[in-house]
C-alpha positions as MATLAB code, in Angstrom:
seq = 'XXXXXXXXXXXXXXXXXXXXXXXXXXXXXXXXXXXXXXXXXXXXXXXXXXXXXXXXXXXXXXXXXXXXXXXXXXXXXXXXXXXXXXXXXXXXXXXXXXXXXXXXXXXXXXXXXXXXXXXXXXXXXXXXXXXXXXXXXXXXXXXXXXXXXXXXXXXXXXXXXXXXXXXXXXXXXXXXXXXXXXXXXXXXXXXXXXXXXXXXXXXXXXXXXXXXXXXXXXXXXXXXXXXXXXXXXXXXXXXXXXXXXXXXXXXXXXXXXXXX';
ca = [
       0.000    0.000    0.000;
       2.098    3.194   -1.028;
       2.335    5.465    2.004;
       0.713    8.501    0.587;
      -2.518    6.423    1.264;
      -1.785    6.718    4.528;
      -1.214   10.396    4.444;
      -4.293   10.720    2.646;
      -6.312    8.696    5.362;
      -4.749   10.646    8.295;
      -5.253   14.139    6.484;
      -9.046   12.938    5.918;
      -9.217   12.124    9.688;
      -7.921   15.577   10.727;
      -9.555   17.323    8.904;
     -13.013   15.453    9.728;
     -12.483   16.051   13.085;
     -12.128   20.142   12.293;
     -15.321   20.263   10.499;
     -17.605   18.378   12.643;
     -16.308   20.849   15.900;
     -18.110   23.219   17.376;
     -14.895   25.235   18.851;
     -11.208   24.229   17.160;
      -8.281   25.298   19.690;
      -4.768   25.034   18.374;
      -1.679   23.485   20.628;
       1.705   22.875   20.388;
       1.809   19.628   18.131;
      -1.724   19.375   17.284;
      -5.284   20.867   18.222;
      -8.266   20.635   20.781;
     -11.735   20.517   19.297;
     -14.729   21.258   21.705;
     -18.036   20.837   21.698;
     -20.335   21.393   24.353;
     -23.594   20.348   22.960;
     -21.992   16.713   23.230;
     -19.986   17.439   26.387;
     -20.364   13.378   27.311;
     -18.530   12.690   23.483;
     -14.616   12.333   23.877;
     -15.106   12.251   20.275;
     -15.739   15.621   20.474;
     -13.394   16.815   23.301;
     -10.719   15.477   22.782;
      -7.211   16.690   21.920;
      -5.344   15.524   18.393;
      -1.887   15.366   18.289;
      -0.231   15.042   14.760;
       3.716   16.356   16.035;
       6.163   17.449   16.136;
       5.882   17.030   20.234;
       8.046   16.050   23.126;
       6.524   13.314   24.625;
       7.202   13.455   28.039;
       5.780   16.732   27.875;
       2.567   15.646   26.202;
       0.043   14.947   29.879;
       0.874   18.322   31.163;
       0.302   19.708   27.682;
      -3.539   17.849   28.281;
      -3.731   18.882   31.664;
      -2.966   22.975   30.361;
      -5.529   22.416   27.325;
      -8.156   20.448   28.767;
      -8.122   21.831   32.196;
     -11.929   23.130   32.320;
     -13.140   19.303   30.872;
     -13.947   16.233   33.659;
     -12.137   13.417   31.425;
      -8.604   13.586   29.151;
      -8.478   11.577   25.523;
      -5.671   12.374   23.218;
      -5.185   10.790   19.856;
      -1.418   10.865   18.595;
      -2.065   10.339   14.597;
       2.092   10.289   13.995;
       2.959    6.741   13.451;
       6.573    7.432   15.242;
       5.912    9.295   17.728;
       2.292    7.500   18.919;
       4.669    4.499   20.253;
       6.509    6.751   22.535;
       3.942    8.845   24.236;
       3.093    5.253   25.778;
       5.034    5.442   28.865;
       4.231    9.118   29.830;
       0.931    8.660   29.511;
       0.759    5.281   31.236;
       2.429    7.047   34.018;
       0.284    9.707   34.670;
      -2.487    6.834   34.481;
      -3.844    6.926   31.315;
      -5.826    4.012   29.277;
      -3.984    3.396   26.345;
      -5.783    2.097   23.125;
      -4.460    1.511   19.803;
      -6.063    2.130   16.709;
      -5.711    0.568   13.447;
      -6.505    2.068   10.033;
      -7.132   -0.148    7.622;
      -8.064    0.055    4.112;
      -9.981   -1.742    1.547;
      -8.143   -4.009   -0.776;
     -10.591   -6.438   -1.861;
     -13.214   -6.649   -4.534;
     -16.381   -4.671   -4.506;
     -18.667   -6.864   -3.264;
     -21.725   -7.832   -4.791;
     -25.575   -6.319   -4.065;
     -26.046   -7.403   -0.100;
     -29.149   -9.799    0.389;
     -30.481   -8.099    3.336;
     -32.094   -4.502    2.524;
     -29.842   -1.312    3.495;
     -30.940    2.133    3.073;
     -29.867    5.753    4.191;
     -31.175    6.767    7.087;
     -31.806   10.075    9.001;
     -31.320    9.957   12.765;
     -35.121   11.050   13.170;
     -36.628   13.094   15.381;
     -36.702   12.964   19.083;
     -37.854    9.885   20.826;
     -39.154    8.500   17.744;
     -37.124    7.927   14.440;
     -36.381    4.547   14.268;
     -32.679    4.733   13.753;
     -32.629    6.742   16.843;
     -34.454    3.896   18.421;
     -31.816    1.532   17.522;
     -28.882    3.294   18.116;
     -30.380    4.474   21.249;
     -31.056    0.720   22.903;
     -27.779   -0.097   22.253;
     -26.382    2.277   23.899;
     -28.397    1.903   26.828;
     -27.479   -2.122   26.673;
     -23.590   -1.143   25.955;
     -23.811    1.410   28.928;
     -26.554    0.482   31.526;
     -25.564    2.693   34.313;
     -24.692    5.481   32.400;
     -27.214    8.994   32.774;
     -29.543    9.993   30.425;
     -27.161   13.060   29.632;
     -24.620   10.858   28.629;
     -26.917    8.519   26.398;
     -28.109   11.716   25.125;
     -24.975   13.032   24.156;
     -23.134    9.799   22.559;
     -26.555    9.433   20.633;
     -26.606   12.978   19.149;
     -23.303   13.683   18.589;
     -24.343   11.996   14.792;
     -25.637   15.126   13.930;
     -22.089   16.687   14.169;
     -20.480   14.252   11.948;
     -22.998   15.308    9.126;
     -20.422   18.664    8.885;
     -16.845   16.489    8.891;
     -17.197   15.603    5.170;
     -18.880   16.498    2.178;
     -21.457   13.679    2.292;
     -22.297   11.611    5.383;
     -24.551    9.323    5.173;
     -26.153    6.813    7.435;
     -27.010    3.463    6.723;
     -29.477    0.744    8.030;
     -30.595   -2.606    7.449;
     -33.440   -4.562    8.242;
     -35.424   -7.411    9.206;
     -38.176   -8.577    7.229;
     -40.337   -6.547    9.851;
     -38.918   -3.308    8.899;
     -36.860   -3.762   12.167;
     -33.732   -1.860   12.217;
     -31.207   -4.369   12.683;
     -27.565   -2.860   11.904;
     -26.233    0.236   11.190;
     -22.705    2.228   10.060;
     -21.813    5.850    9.184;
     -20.216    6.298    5.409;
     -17.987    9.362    5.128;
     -17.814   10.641    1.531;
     -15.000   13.113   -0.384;
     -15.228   11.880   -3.813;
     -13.319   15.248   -4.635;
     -10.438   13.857   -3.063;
     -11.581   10.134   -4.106;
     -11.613    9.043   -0.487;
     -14.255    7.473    1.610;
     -14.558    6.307    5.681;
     -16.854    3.732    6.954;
     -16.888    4.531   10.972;
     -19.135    2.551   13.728;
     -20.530   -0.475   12.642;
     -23.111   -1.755   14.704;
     -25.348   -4.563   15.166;
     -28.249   -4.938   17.444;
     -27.490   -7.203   20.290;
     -30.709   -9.538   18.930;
     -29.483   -9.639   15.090;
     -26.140  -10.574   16.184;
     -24.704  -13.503   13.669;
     -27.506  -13.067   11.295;
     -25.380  -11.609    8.187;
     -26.722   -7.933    8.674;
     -23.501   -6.206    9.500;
     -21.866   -7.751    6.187;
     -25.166   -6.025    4.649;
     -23.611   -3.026    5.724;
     -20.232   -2.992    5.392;
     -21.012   -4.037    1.383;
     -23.737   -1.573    0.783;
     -20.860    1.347    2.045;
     -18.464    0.124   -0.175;
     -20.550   -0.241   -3.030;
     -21.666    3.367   -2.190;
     -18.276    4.699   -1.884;
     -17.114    3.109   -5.413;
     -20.326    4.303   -6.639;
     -19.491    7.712   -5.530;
     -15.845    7.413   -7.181;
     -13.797    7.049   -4.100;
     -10.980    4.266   -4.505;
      -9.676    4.422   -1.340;
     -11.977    2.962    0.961;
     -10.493    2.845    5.145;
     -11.702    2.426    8.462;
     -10.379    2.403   12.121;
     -10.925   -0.605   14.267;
      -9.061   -1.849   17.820;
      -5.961   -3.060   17.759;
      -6.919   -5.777   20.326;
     -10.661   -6.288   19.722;
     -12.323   -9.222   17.300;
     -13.613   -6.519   14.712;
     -10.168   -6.325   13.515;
      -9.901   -9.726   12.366;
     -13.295   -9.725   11.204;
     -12.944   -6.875    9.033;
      -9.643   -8.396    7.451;
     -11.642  -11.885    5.754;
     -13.432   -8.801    4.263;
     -10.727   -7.432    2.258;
      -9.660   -4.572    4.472;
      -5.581   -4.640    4.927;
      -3.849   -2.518    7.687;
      -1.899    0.124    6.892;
      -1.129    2.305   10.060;
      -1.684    3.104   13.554;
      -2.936    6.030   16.149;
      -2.576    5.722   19.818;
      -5.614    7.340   21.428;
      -4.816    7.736   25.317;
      -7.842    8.417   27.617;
      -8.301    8.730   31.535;
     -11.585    9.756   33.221;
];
């Protein structure tokens, strides 16, 4: 995979991340977006560091930046200098996760048997993709507040500013049922697309619907002309491997580094 790919898929990131804020900060070795309509989202408070930055220096560089927030999450999107932030950060007690982006080298797939269609998040208690998404959360996060469900519900109406298209997808059951979802990032300026959260209800789970998905976006993001095709999954979480019998290769890493 020539490396300007990569360049491409970290300059897509960034930039997403820009446009969906409500408040853009810039820092020493990188930039804070804010957004307090989502305060719950580290998505959306969280710090981005793309170097150069010393990284021994890079908590108390947090601490400075995010001082007025409850929680700290930093994503380090250099692929040398992600590696060494590790110690620092696990000594000032941070959760360290690593991210891996990988791209799509496979064939198109064909048409998907089960039926996937764009979807708008729907109004307020009662679209059914905010249905969906919104059980899961509650299942994923039983304890958590209804501020916080709120929040990591809605912050999808951000993302529709990070890119020139976003569009959410859905499939179903033969009920209508909404059954498994992703978002689908589109530049097909820059001939570059992002398939982000895939999700499938807890009782569709082994059913096929999340390969539904996953081959409607691509189709959809060849469709709209965009040859390279990426996503982000967890370096140490099943999704990774799952997502590689499905044609997607790896091709770099972030370090995201949280602590609550």
């Amino acid at each position: 995979m020539p490396r300007d790919d990569l360049q491409r898929v970290q300059d897509f990131r960034l930039s997403f991340a820009r446009r969906q804020a409500a408040e853009v900060r810039e820092v020493p070795g990188g930039f804070l977006v804010l957004d307090g309509r989502y305060a719950r989202s580290h998505e959306h408070n969280q710090l981005h560091i793309v170097g150069p930055a010393d990284p021994e220096g890079l908590p108390a560089l947090a601490d400075e930046a995010m001082a007025f927030l409850p929680h700290r999450q930093i994503t380090v999107h250099d692929q040398a200098l992600g590696p060494l932030c590790v110690p620092a950060f696990e000594r000032a007690g941070y959760r360290h996760v690593t991210e891996v982006l990988m791209v799509h080298t496979g064939p198109v797939p064909r048409a998907p048997a089960a039926d996937v269609v764009e979807r708008e998040l729907g109004p307020d208690p009662h679209g059914p993709l905010r249905r969906a998404v919104t059980a899961q959360q509650r299942r994923w996060m039983p304890d958590a507040d209804e501020r916080t469900t709120h929040d990591l519900v809605e912050r999808r109406t951000a993302r529709l500013a990070g890119a020139d298209q976003v569009l959410f997808l859905a499939a179903h059951d033969d009920s209508g049922e909404i059954t498994s979802w992703a978002d689908l990032y589109l530049e097909p300026a820059a001939g570059i697309a992002q398939i982000e959260e895939v999700v499938t209800a807890e009782p569709y789970l082994r059913r096929g619907y999340a390969d539904a998905v996953v081959s409607s976006a691509l189709r959809r993001a060849a469709a709209a002309g965009c040859a390279l095709r990426f996503l982000v999954a967890d370096q140490d979480d099943w999704p990774l491997r799952w997502y590689g019998r499905r044609g997607f290769t790896a091709i770099g890493r972030t370090h995201v580094f949280s602590r609550f």
